C-alpha positions as a printed NumPy array, in Angstrom:
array([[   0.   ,    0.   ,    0.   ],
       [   1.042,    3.142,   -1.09 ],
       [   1.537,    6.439,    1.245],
       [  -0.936,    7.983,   -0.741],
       [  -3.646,    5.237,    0.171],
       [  -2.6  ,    5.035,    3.691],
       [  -2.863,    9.281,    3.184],
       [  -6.034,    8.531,    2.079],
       [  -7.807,    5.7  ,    4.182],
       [  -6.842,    7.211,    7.122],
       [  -8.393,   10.57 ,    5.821],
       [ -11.617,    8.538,    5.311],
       [ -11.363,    6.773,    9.047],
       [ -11.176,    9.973,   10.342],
       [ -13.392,   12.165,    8.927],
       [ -15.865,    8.633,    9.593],
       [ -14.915,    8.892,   13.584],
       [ -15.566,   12.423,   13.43 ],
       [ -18.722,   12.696,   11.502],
       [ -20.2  ,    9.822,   13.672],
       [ -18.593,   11.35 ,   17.296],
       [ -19.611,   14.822,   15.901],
       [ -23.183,   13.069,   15.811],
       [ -23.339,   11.383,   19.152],
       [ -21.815,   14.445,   20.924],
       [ -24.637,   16.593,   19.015],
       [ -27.467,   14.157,   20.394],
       [ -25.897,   14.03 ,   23.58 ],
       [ -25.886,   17.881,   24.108],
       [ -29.518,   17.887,   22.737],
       [ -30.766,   15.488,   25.501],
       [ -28.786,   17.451,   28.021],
       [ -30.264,   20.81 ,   26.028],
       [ -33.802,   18.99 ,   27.069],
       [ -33.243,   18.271,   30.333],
       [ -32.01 ,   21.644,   31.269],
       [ -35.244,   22.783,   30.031],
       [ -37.641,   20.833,   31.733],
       [ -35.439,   21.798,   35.129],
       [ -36.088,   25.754,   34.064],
       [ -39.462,   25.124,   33.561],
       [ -39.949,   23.07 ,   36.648],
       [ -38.253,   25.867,   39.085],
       [ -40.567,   28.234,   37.288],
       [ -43.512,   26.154,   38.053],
       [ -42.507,   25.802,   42.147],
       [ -42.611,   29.718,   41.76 ],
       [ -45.769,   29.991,   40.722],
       [ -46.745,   27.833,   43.165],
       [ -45.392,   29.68 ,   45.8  ],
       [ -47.1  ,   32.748,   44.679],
       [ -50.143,   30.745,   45.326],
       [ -50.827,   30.443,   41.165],
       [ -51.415,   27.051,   40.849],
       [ -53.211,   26.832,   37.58 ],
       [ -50.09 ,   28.386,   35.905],
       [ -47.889,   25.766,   38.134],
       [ -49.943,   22.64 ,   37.119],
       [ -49.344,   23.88 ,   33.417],
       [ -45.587,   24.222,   34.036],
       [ -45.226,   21.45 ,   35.998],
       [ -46.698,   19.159,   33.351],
       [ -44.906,   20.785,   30.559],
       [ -41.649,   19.881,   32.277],
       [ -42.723,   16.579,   32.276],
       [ -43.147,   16.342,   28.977],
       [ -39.847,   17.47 ,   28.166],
       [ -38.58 ,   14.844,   30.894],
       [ -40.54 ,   11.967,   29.015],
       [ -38.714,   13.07 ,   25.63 ],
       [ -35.16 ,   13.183,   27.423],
       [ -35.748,    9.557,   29.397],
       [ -36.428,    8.324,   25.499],
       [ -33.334,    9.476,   24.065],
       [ -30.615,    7.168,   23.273],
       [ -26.705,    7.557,   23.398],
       [ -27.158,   10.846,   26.607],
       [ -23.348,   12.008,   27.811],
       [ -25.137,   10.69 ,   31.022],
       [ -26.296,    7.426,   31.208],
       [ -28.112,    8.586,   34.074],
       [ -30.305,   10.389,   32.266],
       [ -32.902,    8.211,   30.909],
       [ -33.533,    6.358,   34.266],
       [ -33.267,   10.079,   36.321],
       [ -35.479,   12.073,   33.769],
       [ -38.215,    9.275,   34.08 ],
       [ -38.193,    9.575,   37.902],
       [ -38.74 ,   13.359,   37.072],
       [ -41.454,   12.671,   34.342],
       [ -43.158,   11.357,   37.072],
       [ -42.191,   13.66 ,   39.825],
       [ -43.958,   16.307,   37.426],
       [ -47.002,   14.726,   36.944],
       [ -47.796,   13.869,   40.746],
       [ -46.55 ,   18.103,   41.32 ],
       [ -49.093,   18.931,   38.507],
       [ -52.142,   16.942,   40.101],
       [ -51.12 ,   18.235,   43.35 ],
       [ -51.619,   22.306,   42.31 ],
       [ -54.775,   21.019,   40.022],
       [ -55.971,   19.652,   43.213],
       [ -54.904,   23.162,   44.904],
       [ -56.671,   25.375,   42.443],
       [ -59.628,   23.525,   42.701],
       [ -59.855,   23.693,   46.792],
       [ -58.848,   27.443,   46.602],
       [ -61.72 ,   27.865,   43.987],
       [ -64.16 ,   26.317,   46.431],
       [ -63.064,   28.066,   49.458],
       [ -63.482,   31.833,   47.995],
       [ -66.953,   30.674,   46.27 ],
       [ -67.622,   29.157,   49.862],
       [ -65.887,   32.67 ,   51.502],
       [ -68.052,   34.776,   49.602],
       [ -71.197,   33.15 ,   49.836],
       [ -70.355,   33.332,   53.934],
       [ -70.133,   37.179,   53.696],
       [ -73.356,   37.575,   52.028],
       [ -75.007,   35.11 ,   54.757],
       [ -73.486,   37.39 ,   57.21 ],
       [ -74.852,   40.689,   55.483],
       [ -78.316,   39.138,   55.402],
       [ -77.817,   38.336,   58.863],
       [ -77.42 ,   42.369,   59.708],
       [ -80.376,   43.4  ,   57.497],
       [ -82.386,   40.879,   59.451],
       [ -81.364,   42.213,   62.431],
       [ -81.742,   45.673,   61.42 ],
       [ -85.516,   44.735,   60.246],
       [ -86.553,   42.896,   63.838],
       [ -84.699,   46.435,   65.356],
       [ -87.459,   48.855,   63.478],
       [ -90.18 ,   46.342,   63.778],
       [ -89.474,   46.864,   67.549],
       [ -89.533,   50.576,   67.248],
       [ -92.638,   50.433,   65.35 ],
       [ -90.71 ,   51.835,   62.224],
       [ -92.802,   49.185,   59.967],
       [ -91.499,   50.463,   56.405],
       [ -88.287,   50.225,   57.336],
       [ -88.695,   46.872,   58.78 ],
       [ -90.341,   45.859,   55.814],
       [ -87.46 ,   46.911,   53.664],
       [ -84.934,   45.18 ,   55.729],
       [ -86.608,   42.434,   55.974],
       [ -86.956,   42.442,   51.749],
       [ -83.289,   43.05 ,   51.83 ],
       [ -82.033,   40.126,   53.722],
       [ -84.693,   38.015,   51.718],
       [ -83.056,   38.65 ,   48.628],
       [ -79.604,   38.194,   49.822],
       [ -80.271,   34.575,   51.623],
       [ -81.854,   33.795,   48.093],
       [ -78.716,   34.124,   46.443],
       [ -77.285,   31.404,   48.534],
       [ -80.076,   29.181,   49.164],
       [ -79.715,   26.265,   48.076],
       [ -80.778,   22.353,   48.886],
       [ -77.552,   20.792,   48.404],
       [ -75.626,   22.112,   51.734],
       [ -76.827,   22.649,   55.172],
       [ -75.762,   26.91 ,   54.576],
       [ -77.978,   26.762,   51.389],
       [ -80.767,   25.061,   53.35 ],
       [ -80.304,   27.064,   56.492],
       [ -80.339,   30.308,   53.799],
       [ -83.675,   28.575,   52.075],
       [ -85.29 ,   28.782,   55.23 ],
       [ -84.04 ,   32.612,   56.148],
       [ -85.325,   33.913,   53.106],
       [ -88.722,   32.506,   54.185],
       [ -88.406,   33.605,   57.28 ],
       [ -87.595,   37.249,   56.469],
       [ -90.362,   37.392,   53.676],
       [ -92.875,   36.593,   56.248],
       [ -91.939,   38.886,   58.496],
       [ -91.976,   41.231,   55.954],
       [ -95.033,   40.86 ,   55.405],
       [ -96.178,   40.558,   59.207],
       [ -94.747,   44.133,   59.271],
       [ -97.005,   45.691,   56.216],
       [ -99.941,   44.2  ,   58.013],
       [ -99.172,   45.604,   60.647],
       [ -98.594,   48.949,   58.985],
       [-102.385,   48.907,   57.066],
       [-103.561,   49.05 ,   60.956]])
């Protein structure tokens, strides 16, 4: 074999380990690339969910975990840790996300259940107010009170809790009175 063959084959065996170790070492950076993204994106979502934003955390959370999933399913990672690590954190994401859903949902419920408390309570004072002037003999007044509180209880009456019944039952209560108090004004 001649020195220009040996020139030449060994051109070709290099430029082949190159080419294919420029390849792996491309892949390899683009699973780290991917994994470095789903961490950004979950430290962004434990923000959020510190900041009491949950909705936005549950969307984070399981967007991370879908960049996870893609890095545990690449082949030939600088790390062969990868793959088994960014499943565990595939997973890790998902429970996270479920757990702010779950979060949203209670917080949600709890200022629907807040505000329907405070208009309970303001009923409560018109009521009041309205038993107060039907004391004094103020019977208009009492009457409008009573109307009042009526409509508020209505907004939160309901049969499918004990507040909604015990509102249900307010309401009726206040729009008798009510009227107790005009009849007692045509005398």
């Amino acid at each position: 074999m001649g020195n220009g063959t040996k020139i030449c084959l060994a051109s070709v065996i290099g430029f082949c380990l190159w080419f294919g170790l420029g390849w792996s070492v491309a892949f390899a950076d683009v699973c780290d690339d991917m994994v470095q993204k789903a961490q950004a994106l979950t430290d962004s979502a434990a923000g959020e969910a510190r900041q009491g934003r949950y909705q936005a955390a549950s969307e984070l959370y399981l967007k991370a975990g879908r960049y996870f999933q893609q890095a545990s399913e690449m082949k030939n990672c600088r790390c062969p840790k990868i793959e088994k690590n960014a499943l565990k954190a595939a997973e890790a994401c998902k429970k996270n996300a479920a757990i702010n859903k779950e979060n949203y949902r209670k917080e949600k419920t709890y200022k629907a259940e807040l505000k329907e408390y405070e208009t309970v309570q303001q009923a409560n004072a018109q009521y009041n107010r309205g038993n107060d002037h039907a004391r004094q003999g103020e019977w208009q007044d009492a009457v409008d009170c009573f109307e009042r509180a009526a409509k508020m209880y209505e907004r939160v009456a309901s049969s499918d809790t004990a507040n909604g019944q015990a509102a249900k039952n307010n309401a009726s209560q206040a729009r008798k009175l009510a009227t107790l108090a005009r009849q007692r004004m045509g005398q």
